[in-house]
Amino acid sequence: MSKTQSPHASTTDKAPRVRFAMVLDLSRCVGCHSCSVACKSENEVPLGKFRSWVKVIEKGRYPDVSRQFLPALCNNCDNPICNRNCPVRATYRRPDGIVQVNQHRCIGCMYCMASCPYDVRYINPLRKIIQKCFFCDHRVDHGLAPACVETCLGRARIFGDINDPDSEIAQTLATNPVTTLKPGLGTEPHVFYIAADYDAMDPTSGVDVNHIHFEHPF
Amino acid sequence: MDQNFVTVLYNSPHQIPLGKLLAQYFYLTGLSAGSFVVSVIAILGGKTEYKPLGKIGAVVAPLCLVLAPMNLLTEMAQPLRAWHLMTYVPGYINLKSPITYGVALLTAYPISAIIYAFFVYTGNMKMSKIFAIIGIPLAISVHGYTGFILALGKGRALWNTALMPTLFIVSAMVSGIALMMLIAIILNVFFSKDKSQEAITADRELIYGLGKFLGGVIVFDLFLILNAVLVLLTSSKEAWHVAELLLWGRFAVDFIGIELILGSLVPLFIVFYPKTARNLKALSFASILVMVGIYAMRYSVVIGGQSVPLH
Amino acid sequence: MKFSRRTFLKLGAAGAASFGVSRMLETAPDAMELIMGGDEVSRTTGKHLKPVPSTCLNCYARCGNFGFVAYGALLKIGPNPDHPNSRGRLCAKGQAGLNLVYDPDRLLYPLKRVGHRGEGQWKRISWEEAYTEIAARLQGVLESGHPEEFAFQSDRDITTQDITRRFVHALGSPNALVHHPVGGPNKQVAQQLTWGVDYDIPDVANTEYMLIFGSNPYEAHYMRTSFVQRITEARSLRRVSANLLRTKAKMVTFDVRLTQTSGRSDEWHPIIPGTDAVVALAMCHVILEKGLEDRAFLDAWTNYSPDKLKEHLAEYTPEAAEKISGVPAEEIRRIAQEFATTKPATTISTGGVTKHANGVQSERCVALLNIITGNIDVKGGYCLPKAYNFREPEPVPPVPARKSKLSGFGNYPLAMTELHHMVLPMVKRGHQRIQVYMTYQHNPAYSHPEGWLIEQILKDEDLIPFYVAIDSAMTESAYLADLVLPAPTFVERMELESPAAFEMVPFVSLRQPMIPARGESVPITAMLIELARHLSDDVAKYFDFTADEYLRHQISGIAPLVQAGGLDYLKEHGVFYDKEAEPQYEVFKSTGFNTPSGKIEIYSTKLEEQGFHPLPIYDPISAHKTLRPGELHLVTHQWMVHTHDRTANCMWLSEIIHENPVYINSATAASLNVRSRDRVKVISKVGEIETVAQVVEGIHPQVVAIGDSCGHWQYGRVAQANRFKSQDPNSKLLWWGQEKHGWFAEATGTGNGVHPKPIIPIMSDPIGGGQCWMDTKVRIKKV
Ligand SMILES: Nc1nc2c(c(=O)[nH]1)N[C@H]1C(S)=C(S)[C@@H](COP(=O)(O)OP(=O)(O)OC[C@H]3O[C@@H](n4cnc5c(=O)[nH]c(N)nc54)[C@H](O)[C@@H]3O)O[C@H]1N2
Ligand SMILES: Nc1nc2c(c(=O)[nH]1)N[C@H]1C(S)=C(S)[C@@H](COP(=O)(O)OP(=O)(O)OC[C@H]3O[C@@H](n4cnc5c(=O)[nH]c(N)nc54)[C@H](O)[C@@H]3O)O[C@H]1N2
Ligand code: SF4
Ligand code: SF4
Ligand code: SF4
Ligand code: SF4
Ligand code: SF4
Ligand SMILES: [Mo]
């Protein structure tokens, strides 16, 4: 996977280490929100917050109209701004690429939230700490696929080790055109999209920025 | 097909992590840094007639800086864990985060400012000069770092600019000078009974001079803002939306109305128009306007900067 | 058995294999290296949780699931990878079954009404008191000599249907109103008349062409999770490895609005509601005209000659169809040609075709497309359902001789099931007197058309002297009952299912308790056995078994299952299918079709006997003819995260969909001066409702649409979008309610929306009797 060879990633190891990533194949996504709900259930995500959600847009003019979906979650970036900015190193990157938060260390300053260009972090209003998608590391560590991947109706979510050339994800990445969200920011996201729609990826498309409703963090 | 005809049917809620209290925190550190710098200029400037200003600034600067972090603590979700910021242990300390430096500065700067104030008031000119020299970079950094906090918040077009730290320092100067001027006017009008007429006139000249100085810094500030806005208008799509918000959208009242017109242009007029430039009422009005304007600036930068959705 | 899915390749050793998953799954797209389903670890302790295999019932697709429990609490519901239909996936609703179990407003104890009906005052009573009271009432019915004055309406899982029918018949009443018709009974009737079974399975995983009429499987389908995963499989653009590129099966959709399905199809054709039949017939016309039909199949397996059919279809030219449906003639021609020349191909049609006054005929017209192209029961085609039948333990109570209009089909002699939405209105019209009315998992006041009328009837103690509602939530109907009995949710019950199999090998799956039934809730099987024992020996003799024994009886006729260990096998594995069996295609070649002629009846003598047109025809809907300027068609639809009225209390689902805006085309909206988020009134001849407008491009300009499932006025606080304090800290985080915080604050959310039933008139297809959910005429007024 040359594309994801980040200048920031540790390149000192000789043997390629495990690097978990996710592919979202939107030609298979049906916009069912099963991923979002599976994630809520798996991770006890409180009401009002989402680790994963599915944006749905309609585009075009009658009768040439289509619907596009964009499931979004933490990109578990190779160059995570959230990590760089966390003053207490509560958030850190595991060797396998999963960006984690030390729940006991987090001071809840929300700087990581403000810095993340994808708005995927939230303060858990019940526990008052930062949370986000951790690629279900508790499951992955036990050899189980993440909850959203397991249940995805369209099998649009592919998860695995991109450094294992035999893995489904490595092969999928090798043979399909993929993109990431906001690649220009240099965050090196590790959630890759196949057949994602430009307008769905654009946060301001179809949005009047003057009339948008914002949620207080907690 | 009209490519851009899009209706969003479902999305998760957008969040604004940093709120008004953070804007207030930035505001107070700015006031502090600004007044400290003015004070130091007065002390180092050598002229004895500037000394009163030096004294005012020496008190105001640490005072604002004690208030500022209160805002931060209230905003934090886990204020009781604030001490985590000071566990300076390798592996725990993050040298890449501007907040790490901020914490160090927020500790060092008030200490040096208090020591400085002590020497200013005890009349130890030598020591106050030494601590003025130590304090200046600290004061500038304390506010500059808040600019870095935003500048390194890479996701937000309004923040992620190299101008941000400079803009913050300059606007801090603006608000600091305005505050000093206001206090000087108040002292001059209400607390100068036991002063000679001469001394009072000298103070007034000082205030008028300060007004000109304020005007100069405002002009520089406006120049920086112009730079920022022009770049926003021509940079990324998100940046354009921020410009939209600031120039004719949701934050236009704060930005154009309060910050630019009331907070910059009107005071500018007052300090340079001969009739008002030497009128204490007008000048105090101008300084209040400036301070309100800078508050509006902090608000529109912090909140406005987060008001373009990221997903 | 071997299912060679077109191009699926197993990459590496699938983690699932280590779980002893059968060969069936080797070809399923479970290539990922991590274990997919069937296991769960605790997030806090890292320990594996105890898995209990079961079957979902948050809708009627009945997917295979697992409950994961620790210390007696259900922590998660996950998918069962070994289930041949759902193959390790659960939709949002299935996942949110957890909310249903731990809903803070669940019914946990028997309640007896103390105030007047509908006042909402209850007294907790014991089960013994409840049984005694119901038994006394039923005894009264029996002594009156009118057993038919006892009616029982219930849900449609097989065990429930069987045992309630048994109970009602044992009492001598024919009014076991247990067949809750799927998608309105029209589809069932049409299918039964045409090819002798009441169901179809489009074999989408293996198809090359999907022609969809009025169906939205990405969001709702009676086989949702099993169905949609196979559609995406056929539609994947992804290269799975360097040498494998899946070709994409084409999907063409006719729908009146842009849905998740039509919005992702290769082609969306907006169509005037109720006119799918004429388009389908025009396509048949084109196919026959061009000689693209499968003559051999038509000659051998249908009862009508292609030439005569051609004659019959002569009038249905694409041009004529264009005038009626608004679909351009050349499009009809092109699609007809594509459909006939792409093999295999299949149609998919559900509510959009059948929830109309011409539902039966329209469904027959769509089916004709599959018939004339010979796509019947072939791989990748339009297939017959494969499922097991269950047995009843002896002695079986005789079918009561007494007739009742409720269960007789009255004016709808061809209907196969009772007309559920007509039961209470018939009582009101005096077609049947009622002494005791019982419902189980059924909420007519919310889910039936003209809901306000149903409420009125239920409130009327003269019409319904004694009403017992059995449910797990205080539904709008239960609220009007005299006795409310708590039933466990599907997570805590034991039932058998055998839904139609997508792998074309029948299977049985078991729903079993993941945790003990909460509170004092009692499963319907045990409840009826107990109730029978409180009645006379005459009744009790039909219930001489335990609930467990009853289930063992039900599957006793399935030899391979009995051999494998019967119910015990199911308790361990959750699902059973014959692992040696080959997928069954073209079964009619050995068995023929279950119709009078043994063939597909393009010409239906049964229809003819009842005075209907025996051939598939387009029968215009009366609503169309009388549509005046300013009037619009209202269609309703299911939401992707809800099932009718049973999911509104699932907070994770209502969080996603809780408001029911009326979707309206931008041109129409402009002419009405309506913009998005404006409040509007939607007015029909039976009532009006108020909601917000959502202006979109993706809807036919003559159509407006409102979803099902929102706008509860009972049922629980989540369903009503009220924030509250409870054991579950989430209940105070509910954010979409309309409460205000502080006098100056704006309302925090949009509330729980409206439900469209009050404005949908009771109206049936004259052949099938199914409710016309999609035929309402409305006007829109800005408020
Ligand atoms: N998510 C979810 N899934 C469900 C259910 C649920 O409640 N929620 N319920 C289950 C049950 S019981 C049933 S019966 C099925 C229902 O499944 P369906 O009957 O397939 O679903 P509906 O949404 O009622 O209608 C399907 C589509 O028909 C369109 N339509 C309406 N009128 C016309 C027309 O005249 N022509 C055409 N071409 N299209 C038209 C509507 O816009 C809608 O998109 O779903 C089952 N699965
Ligand atoms: N507007 C509009 N309305 C429609 C339709 C439409 O297309 N448009 N479609 C119609 C169709 S096709 C159908 S099939 C009907 C369905 O209408 P219903 O059969 O009334 O709806 P269900 O959602 O199946 O829920 C029935 C009852 O089951 C209860 N229940 C759910 N789960 C459990 C459980 O685990 N245990 C127990 N004891 N009770 C439970 C719920 O509380 C609910 O009262 O709706 C119809 N309504
Ligand atoms: S997506 Fe945001 S939160 Fe996640 S790793 Fe990247 S920068 Fe951090
Ligand atoms: S909120 Fe927590 S994780 Fe985020 S930057 Fe602050 S301390 Fe770090
Ligand atoms: S990987 Fe896990 S935490 Fe991340 S979105 Fe999926 S379910 Fe949620
Ligand atoms: S579960 Fe899969 S198919 Fe459904 S919305 Fe999520 S990514 Fe798309
Ligand atoms: S489709 Fe969803 S709700 Fe229906 S049975 Fe399957 S998992 Fe349950
Ligand atoms: Mo249905």
PDB file of C-alpha atoms in Angstrom, chain B residues 36 40 43-44 111-113 115-117 119-120 124-138:
ATOM      1  CA  PHE B  36       1.224  44.638  29.704  1.00  0.00           C
ATOM      2  CA  VAL B  40       6.260  48.143  29.503  1.00  0.00           C
ATOM      3  CA  ILE B  43       8.234  52.083  31.752  1.00  0.00           C
ATOM      4  CA  LEU B  44      10.968  51.500  29.237  1.00  0.00           C
ATOM      5  CA  ILE B 111       4.256  35.159  37.897  1.00  0.00           C
ATOM      6  CA  SER B 112       6.603  37.413  36.020  1.00  0.00           C
ATOM      7  CA  ALA B 113       3.852  40.010  35.598  1.00  0.00           C
ATOM      8  CA  ILE B 115       6.883  40.419  40.114  1.00  0.00           C
ATOM      9  CA  TYR B 116       7.066  43.166  37.534  1.00  0.00           C
ATOM     10  CA  ALA B 117       4.121  44.961  39.116  1.00  0.00           C
ATOM     11  CA  PHE B 119       8.895  46.389  41.303  1.00  0.00           C
ATOM     12  CA  VAL B 120       6.969  49.001  39.408  1.00  0.00           C
ATOM     13  CA  ASN B 124      12.688  49.704  41.682  1.00  0.00           C
ATOM     14  CA  MET B 125      13.257  50.812  38.130  1.00  0.00           C
ATOM     15  CA  LYS B 126      16.134  48.531  37.457  1.00  0.00           C
ATOM     16  CA  MET B 127      14.318  45.394  38.457  1.00  0.00           C
ATOM     17  CA  SER B 128      11.118  46.462  36.753  1.00  0.00           C
ATOM     18  CA  LYS B 129      13.047  46.944  33.558  1.00  0.00           C
ATOM     19  CA  ILE B 130      14.530  43.466  33.847  1.00  0.00           C
ATOM     20  CA  PHE B 131      11.116  41.919  34.437  1.00  0.00           C
ATOM     21  CA  ALA B 132       9.627  44.038  31.701  1.00  0.00           C
ATOM     22  CA  ILE B 133      12.106  42.533  29.318  1.00  0.00           C
ATOM     23  CA  ILE B 134      11.332  39.026  30.559  1.00  0.00           C
ATOM     24  CA  GLY B 135       7.620  39.740  30.488  1.00  0.00           C
ATOM     25  CA  ILE B 136       7.322  41.131  26.979  1.00  0.00           C
ATOM     26  CA  PRO B 137       8.018  37.900  25.102  1.00  0.00           C
ATOM     27  CA  LEU B 138       5.879  36.025  27.587  1.00  0.00           C
TER      28      LEU B 138
END
